[in-house]
Coordinates of N, CA and C in Angstrom, one line a residue:
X112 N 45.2 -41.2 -6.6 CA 45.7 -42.3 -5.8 C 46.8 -43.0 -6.7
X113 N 48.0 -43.1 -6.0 CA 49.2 -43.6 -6.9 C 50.1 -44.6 -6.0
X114 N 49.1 -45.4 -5.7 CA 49.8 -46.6 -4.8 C 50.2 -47.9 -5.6
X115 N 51.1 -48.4 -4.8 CA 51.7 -49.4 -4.9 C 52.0 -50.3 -4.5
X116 N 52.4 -51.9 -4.8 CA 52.6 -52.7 -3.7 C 53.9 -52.6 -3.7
X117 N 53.9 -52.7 -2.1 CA 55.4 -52.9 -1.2 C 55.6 -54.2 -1.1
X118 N 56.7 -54.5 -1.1 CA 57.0 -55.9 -0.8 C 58.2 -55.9 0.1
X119 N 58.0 -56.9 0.9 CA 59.1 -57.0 1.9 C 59.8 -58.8 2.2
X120 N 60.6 -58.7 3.2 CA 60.7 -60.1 3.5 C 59.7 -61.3 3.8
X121 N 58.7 -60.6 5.0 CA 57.7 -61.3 4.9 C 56.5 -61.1 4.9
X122 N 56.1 -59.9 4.4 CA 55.0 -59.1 3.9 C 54.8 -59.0 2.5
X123 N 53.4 -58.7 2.1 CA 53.3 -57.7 1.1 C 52.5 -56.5 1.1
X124 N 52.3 -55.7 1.0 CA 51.5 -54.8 0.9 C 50.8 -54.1 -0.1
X125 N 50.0 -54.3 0.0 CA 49.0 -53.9 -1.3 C 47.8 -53.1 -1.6
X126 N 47.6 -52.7 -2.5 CA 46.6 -51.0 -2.0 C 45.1 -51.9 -2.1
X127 N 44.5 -51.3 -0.7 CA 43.1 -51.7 -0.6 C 42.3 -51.4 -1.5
X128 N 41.2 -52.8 -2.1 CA 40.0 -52.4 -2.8 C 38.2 -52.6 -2.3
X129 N 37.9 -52.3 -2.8 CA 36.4 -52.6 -2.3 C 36.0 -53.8 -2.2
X130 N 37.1 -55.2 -2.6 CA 36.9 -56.3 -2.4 C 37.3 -56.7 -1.2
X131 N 38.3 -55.7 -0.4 CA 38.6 -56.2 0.7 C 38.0 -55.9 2.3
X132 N 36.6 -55.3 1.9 CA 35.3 -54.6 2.4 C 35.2 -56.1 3.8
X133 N 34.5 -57.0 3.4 CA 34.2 -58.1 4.4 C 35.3 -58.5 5.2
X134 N 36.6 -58.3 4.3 CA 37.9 -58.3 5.9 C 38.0 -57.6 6.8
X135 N 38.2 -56.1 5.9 CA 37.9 -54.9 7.2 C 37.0 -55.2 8.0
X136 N 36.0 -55.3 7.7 CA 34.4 -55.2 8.5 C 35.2 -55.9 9.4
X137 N 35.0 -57.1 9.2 CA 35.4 -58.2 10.3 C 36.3 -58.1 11.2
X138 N 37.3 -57.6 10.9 CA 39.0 -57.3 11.5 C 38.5 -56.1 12.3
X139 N 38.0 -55.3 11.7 CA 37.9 -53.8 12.9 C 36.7 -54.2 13.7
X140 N 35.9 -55.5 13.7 CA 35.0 -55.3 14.9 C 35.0 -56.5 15.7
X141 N 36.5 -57.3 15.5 CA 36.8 -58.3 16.3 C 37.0 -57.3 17.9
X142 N 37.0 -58.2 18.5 CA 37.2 -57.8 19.9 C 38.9 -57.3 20.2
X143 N 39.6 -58.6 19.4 CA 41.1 -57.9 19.6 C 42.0 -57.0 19.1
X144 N 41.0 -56.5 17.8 CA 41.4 -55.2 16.9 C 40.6 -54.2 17.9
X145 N 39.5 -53.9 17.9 CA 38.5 -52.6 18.2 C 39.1 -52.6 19.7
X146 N 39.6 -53.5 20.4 CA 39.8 -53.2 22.3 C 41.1 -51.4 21.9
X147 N 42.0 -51.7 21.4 CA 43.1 -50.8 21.4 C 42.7 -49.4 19.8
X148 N 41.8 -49.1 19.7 CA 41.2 -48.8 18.8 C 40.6 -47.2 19.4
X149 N 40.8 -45.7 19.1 CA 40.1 -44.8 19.5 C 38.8 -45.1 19.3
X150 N 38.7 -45.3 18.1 CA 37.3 -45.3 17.2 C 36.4 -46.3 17.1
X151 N 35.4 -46.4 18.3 CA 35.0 -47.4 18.8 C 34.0 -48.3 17.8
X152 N 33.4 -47.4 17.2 CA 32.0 -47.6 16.5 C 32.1 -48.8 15.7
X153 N 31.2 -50.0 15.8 CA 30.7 -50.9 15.1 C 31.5 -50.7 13.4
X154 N 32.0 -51.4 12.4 CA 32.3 -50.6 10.9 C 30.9 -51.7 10.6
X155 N 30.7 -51.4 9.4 CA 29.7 -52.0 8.4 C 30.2 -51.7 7.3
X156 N 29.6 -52.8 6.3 CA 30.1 -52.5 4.7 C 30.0 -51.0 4.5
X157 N 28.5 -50.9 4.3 CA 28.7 -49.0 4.1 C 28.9 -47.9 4.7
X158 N 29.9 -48.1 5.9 CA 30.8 -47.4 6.3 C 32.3 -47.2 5.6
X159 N 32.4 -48.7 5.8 CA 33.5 -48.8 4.8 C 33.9 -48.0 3.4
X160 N 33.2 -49.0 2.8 CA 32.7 -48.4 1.6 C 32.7 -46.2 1.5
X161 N 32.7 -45.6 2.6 CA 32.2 -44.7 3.0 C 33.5 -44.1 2.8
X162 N 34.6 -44.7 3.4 CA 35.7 -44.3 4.1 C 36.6 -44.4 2.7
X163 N 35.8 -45.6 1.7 CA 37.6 -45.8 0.8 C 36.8 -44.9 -0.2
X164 N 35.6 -43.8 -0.8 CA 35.4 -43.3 -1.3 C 35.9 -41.8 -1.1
X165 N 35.5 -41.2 0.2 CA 35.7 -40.2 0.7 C 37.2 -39.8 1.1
X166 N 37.7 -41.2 1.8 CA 39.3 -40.9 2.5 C 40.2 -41.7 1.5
X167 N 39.9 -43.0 1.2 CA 41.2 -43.3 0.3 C 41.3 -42.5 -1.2
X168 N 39.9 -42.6 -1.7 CA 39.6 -42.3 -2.9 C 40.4 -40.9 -3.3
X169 N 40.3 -40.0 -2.1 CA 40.6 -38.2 -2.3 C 41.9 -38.3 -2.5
X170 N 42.8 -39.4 -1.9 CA 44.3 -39.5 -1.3 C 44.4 -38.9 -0.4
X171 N 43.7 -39.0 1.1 CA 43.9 -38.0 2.1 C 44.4 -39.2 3.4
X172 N 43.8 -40.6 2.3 CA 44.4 -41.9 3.0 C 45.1 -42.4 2.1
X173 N 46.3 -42.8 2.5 CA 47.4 -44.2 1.6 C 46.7 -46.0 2.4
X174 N 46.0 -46.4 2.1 CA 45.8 -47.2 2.7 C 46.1 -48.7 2.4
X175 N 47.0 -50.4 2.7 CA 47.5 -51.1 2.4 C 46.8 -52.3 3.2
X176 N 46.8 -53.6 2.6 CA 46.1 -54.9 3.1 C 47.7 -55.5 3.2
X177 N 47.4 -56.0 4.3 CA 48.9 -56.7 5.0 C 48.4 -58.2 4.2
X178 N 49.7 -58.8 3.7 CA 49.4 -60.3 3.1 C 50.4 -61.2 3.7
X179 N 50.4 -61.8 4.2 CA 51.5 -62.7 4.8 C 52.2 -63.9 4.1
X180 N 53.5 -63.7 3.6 CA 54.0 -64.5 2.5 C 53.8 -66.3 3.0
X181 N 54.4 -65.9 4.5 CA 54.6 -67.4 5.1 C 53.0 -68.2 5.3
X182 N 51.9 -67.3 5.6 CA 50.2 -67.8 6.1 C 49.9 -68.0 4.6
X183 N 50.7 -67.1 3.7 CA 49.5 -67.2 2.3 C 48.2 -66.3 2.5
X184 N 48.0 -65.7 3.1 CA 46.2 -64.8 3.7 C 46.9 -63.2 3.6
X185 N 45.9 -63.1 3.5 CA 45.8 -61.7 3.8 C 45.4 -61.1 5.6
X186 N 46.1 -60.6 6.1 CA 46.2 -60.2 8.1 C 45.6 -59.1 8.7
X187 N 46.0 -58.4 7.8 CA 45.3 -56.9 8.3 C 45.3 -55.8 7.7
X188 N 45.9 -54.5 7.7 CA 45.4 -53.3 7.5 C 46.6 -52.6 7.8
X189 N 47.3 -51.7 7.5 CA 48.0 -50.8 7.8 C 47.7 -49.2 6.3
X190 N 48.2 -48.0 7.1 CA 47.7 -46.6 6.1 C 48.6 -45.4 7.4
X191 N 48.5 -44.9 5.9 CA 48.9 -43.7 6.4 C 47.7 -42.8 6.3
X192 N 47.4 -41.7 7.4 CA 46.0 -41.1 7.3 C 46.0 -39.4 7.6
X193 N 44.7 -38.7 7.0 CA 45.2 -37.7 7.2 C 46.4 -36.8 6.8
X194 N 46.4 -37.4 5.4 CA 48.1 -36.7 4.9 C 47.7 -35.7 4.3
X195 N 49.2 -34.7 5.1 CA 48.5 -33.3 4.8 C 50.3 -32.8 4.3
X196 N 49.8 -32.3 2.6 CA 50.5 -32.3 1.6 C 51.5 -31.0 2.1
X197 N 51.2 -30.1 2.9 CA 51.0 -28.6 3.4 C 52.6 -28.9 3.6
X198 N 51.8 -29.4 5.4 CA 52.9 -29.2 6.3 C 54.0 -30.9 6.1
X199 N 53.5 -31.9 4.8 CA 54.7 -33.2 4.9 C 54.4 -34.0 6.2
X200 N 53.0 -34.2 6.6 CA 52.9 -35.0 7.5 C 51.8 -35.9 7.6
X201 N 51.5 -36.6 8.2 CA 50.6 -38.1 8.3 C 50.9 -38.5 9.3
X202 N 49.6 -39.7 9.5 CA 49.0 -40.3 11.1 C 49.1 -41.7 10.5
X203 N 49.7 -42.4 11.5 CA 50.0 -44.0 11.1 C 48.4 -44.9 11.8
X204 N 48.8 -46.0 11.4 CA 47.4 -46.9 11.8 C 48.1 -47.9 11.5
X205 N 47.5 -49.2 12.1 CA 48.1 -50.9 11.8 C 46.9 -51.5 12.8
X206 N 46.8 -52.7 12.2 CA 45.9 -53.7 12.6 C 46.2 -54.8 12.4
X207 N 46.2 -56.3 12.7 CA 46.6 -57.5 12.6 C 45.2 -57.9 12.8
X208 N 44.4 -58.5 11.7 CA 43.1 -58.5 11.7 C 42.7 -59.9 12.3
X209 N 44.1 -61.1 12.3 CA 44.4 -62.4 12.2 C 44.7 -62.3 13.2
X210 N 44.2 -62.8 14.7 CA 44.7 -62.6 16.1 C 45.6 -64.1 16.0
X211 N 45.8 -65.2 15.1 CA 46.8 -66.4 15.4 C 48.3 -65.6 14.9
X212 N 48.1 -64.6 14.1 CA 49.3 -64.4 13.5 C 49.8 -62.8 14.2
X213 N 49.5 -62.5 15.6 CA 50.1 -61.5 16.2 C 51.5 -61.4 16.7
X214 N 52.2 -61.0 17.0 CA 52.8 -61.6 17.7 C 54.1 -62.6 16.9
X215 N 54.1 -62.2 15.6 CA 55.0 -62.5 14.8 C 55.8 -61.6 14.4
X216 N 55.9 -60.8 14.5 CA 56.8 -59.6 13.7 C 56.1 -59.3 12.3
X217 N 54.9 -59.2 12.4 CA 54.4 -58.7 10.7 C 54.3 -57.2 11.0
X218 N 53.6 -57.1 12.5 CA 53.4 -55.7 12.4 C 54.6 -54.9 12.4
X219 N 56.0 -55.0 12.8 CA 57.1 -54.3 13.0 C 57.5 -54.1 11.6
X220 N 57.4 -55.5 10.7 CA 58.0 -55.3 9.2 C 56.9 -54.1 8.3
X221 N 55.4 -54.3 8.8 CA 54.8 -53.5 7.9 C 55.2 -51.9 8.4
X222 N 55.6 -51.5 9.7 CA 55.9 -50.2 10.6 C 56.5 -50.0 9.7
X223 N 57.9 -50.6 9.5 CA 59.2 -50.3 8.4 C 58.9 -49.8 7.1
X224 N 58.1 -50.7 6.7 CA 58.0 -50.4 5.4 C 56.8 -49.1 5.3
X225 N 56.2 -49.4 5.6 CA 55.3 -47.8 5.6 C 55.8 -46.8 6.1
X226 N 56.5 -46.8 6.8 CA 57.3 -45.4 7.4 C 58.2 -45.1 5.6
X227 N 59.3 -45.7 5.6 CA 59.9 -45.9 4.8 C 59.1 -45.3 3.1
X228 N 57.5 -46.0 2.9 CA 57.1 -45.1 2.0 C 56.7 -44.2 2.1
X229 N 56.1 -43.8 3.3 CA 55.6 -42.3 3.7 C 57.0 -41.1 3.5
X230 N 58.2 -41.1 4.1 CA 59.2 -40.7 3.7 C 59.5 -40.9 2.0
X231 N 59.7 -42.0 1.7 CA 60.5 -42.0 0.0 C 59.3 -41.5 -1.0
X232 N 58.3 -42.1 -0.7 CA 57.4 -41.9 -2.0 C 56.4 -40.4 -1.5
X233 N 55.9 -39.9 -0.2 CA 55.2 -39.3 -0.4 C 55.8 -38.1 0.0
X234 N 57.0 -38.1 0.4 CA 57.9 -36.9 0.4 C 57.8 -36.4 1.8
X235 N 56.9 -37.2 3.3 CA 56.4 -37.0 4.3 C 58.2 -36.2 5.3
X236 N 57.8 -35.3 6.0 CA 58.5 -34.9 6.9 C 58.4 -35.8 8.0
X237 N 57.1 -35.6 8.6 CA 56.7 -36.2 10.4 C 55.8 -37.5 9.8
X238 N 55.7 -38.4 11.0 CA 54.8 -39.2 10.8 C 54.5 -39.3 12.2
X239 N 53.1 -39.5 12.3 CA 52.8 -40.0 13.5 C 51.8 -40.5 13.8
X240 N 51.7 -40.5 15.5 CA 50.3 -41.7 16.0 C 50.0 -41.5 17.4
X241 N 48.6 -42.3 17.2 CA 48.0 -42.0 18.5 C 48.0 -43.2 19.4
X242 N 48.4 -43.4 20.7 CA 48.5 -45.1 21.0 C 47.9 -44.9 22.2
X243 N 46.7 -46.3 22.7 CA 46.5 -45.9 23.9 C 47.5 -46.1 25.3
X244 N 47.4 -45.6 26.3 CA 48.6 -45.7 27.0 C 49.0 -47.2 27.6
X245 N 47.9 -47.6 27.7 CA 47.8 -49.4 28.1 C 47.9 -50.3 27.0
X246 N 48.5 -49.6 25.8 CA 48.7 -50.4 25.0 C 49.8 -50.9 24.3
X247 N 51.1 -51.3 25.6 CA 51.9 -51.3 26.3 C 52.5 -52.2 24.9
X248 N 52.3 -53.3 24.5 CA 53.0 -54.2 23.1 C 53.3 -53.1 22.0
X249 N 52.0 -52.0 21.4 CA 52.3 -51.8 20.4 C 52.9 -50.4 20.9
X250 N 52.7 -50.3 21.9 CA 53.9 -48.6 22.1 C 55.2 -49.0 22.0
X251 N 56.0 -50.9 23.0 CA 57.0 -50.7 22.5 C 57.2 -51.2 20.8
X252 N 56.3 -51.9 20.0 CA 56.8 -52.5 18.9 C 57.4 -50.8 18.0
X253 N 56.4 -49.4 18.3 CA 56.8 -48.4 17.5 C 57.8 -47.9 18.2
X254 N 58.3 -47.9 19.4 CA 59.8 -47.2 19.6 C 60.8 -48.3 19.2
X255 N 60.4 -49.3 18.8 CA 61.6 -50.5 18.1 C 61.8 -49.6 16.7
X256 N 60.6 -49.9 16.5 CA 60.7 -48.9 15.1 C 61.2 -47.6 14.2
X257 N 61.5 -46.4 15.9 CA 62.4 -45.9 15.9 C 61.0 -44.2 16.0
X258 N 60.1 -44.4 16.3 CA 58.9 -43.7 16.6 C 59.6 -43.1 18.4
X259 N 59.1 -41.9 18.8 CA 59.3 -41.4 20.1 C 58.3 -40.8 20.3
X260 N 57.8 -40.8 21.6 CA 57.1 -40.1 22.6 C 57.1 -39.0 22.2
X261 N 55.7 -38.1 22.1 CA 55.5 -36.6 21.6 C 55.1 -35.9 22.9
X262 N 54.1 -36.5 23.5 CA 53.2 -35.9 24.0 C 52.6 -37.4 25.1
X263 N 52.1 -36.7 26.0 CA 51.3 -37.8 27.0 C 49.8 -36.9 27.7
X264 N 49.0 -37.2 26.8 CA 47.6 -37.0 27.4 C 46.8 -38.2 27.8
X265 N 46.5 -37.3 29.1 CA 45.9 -37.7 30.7 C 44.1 -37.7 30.1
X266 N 43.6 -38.5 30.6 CA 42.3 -39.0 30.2 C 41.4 -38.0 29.0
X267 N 42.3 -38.6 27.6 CA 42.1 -37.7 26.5 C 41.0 -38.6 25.8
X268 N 40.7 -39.6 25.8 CA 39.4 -40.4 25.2 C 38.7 -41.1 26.2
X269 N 37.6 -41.2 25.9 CA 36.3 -42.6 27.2 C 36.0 -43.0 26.0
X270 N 36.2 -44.2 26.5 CA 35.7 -45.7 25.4 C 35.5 -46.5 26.4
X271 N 34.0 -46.9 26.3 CA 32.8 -47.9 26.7 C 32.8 -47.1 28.5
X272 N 32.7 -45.8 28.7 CA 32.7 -45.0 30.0 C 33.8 -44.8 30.6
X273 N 35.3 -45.2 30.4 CA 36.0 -44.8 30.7 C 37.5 -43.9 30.4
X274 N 37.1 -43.2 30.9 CA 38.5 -42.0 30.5 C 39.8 -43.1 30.6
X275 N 40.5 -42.9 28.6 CA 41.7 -43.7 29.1 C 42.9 -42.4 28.6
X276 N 44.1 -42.8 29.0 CA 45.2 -42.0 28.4 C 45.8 -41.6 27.3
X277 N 46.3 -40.9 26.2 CA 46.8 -41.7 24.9 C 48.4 -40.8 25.0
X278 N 49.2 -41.6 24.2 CA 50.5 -41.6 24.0 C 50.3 -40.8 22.5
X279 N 50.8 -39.6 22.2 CA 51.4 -39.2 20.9 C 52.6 -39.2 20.4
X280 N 52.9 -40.2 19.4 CA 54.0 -40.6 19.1 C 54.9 -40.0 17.8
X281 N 56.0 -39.8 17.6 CA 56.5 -39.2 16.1 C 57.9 -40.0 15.5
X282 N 57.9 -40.1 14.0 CA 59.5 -40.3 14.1 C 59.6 -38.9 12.5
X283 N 60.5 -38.7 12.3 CA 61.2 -37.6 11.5 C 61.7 -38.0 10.8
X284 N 61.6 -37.8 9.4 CA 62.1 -38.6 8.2 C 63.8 -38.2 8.6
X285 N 64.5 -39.3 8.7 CA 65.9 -38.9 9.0 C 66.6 -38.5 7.8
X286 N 66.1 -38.3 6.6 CA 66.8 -37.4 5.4 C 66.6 -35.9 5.8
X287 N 66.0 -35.8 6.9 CA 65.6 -34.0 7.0 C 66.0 -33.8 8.2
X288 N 65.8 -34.5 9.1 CA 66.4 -34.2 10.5 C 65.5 -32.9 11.3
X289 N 65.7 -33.0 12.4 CA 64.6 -32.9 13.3 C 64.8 -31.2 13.3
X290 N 64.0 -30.5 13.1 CA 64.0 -29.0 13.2 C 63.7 -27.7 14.4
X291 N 63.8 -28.5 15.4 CA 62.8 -28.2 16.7 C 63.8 -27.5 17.8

C-alpha cells in the first residue's frame, strides 16, 4: 500500500487507518449513507476491521477519509476498489458520512481528485461504478464529472424486498482514449 494524501481546494484526502473504524461504522449505517448503498448489511467494527485487512491491506482497495478544510472534520469516505492491475481498472465508491455537509460540492471535488489519482498514480485505464437508478443526485454529480452511462440493468439488486435498477457507469483515462 503506497498511498497518499491528496489535497485539493476544499478537501483533503487521506489514507484510511484503523482509527478511522468508529466513523465508518457510523457513516455506513446511517440511514442516509446505506439507503443508496448495494451493500445493505449492518458494518461493525469487525467487519471493518475485516475489510482494511483483507481489501485495503492487499492493495486491492486504495481507500481515503474525506476531511473538509472549511468544517475542519473529517465527512466521509471515498476508494477506489477492486483494482485489477491486469486489465488498468477499478470500481469507484464515495460517501458523505456528514448528511449537514451534502450537498456542498465535497463529493464532486473528491470525484476529481480520485479519478485523477486512479489515472496519474495507479496507471488505471477505466474507472468505474455502480449507481442505483433512483439515485438520480449522484448519477448526475458523476456525469458532471465526466463519468458516462455503460450499461442499464433492469431489476439487477432487491434491497429490503425490492428489485431496484442499477446504472453502470465509466470514464476512460483521457491520456489513452477510448479503444472500443
Amino acid at each position: 500500500m503506497n498511498q497518499q494524501t491528496i489535497v485539493g481546494e476544499r478537501v483533503q484526502l487521506r489514507p484510511i487507518t484503523d482509527e478511522d473504524t468508529n466513523n465508518i461504522v457510523r457513516w455506513r449505517n446511517s440511514d442516509h449513507v446505506r439507503r443508496n448503498f448495494i451493500y445493505q448489511t449492518l458494518f461493525t467494527p469487525e467487519s471493518h476491521r475485516e475489510w482494511l485487512k483483507n481489501k485495503v491491506g492487499t492493495g486491492l482497495v486504495e481507500q481515503f477519509i474525506i476531511y473538509s478544510k472549511e468544517a475542519g472534520i473529517d465527512v466521509g469516505s471515498v476508494y477506489l476498489r477492486d483494482i485489477d492491475r491486469t486489465h488498468r481498472r477499478a470500481e469507484f465508491g464515495i460517501f458523505i458520512g456528514e448528511e449537514s455537509l451534502m450537498g456542498h460540492g465535497i463529493g464532486s471535488e473528491c470525484i476529481r481528485l480520485i479519478v485523477e489519482y486512479g489515472f496519474q498514480n495507479l496507471r488505471l485505464h477505466k474507472i468505474f461504478l455502480r449507481v442505483l437508478a433512483d439515485n438520480e443526485i449522484a448519477r448526475k454529480s458523476y456525469e458532471k464529472a465526466g463519468f458516462m452511462q455503460e450499461a442499464y440493468l433492469k431489476d439487477e439488486v432487491c434491497i429490503r424486498g425490492i428489485y431496484k435498477d442499477l446504472i453502470l457507469m465509466r470514464i476512460i483515462n483521457p491520456q489513452e482514449g477510448y479503444h472500443g
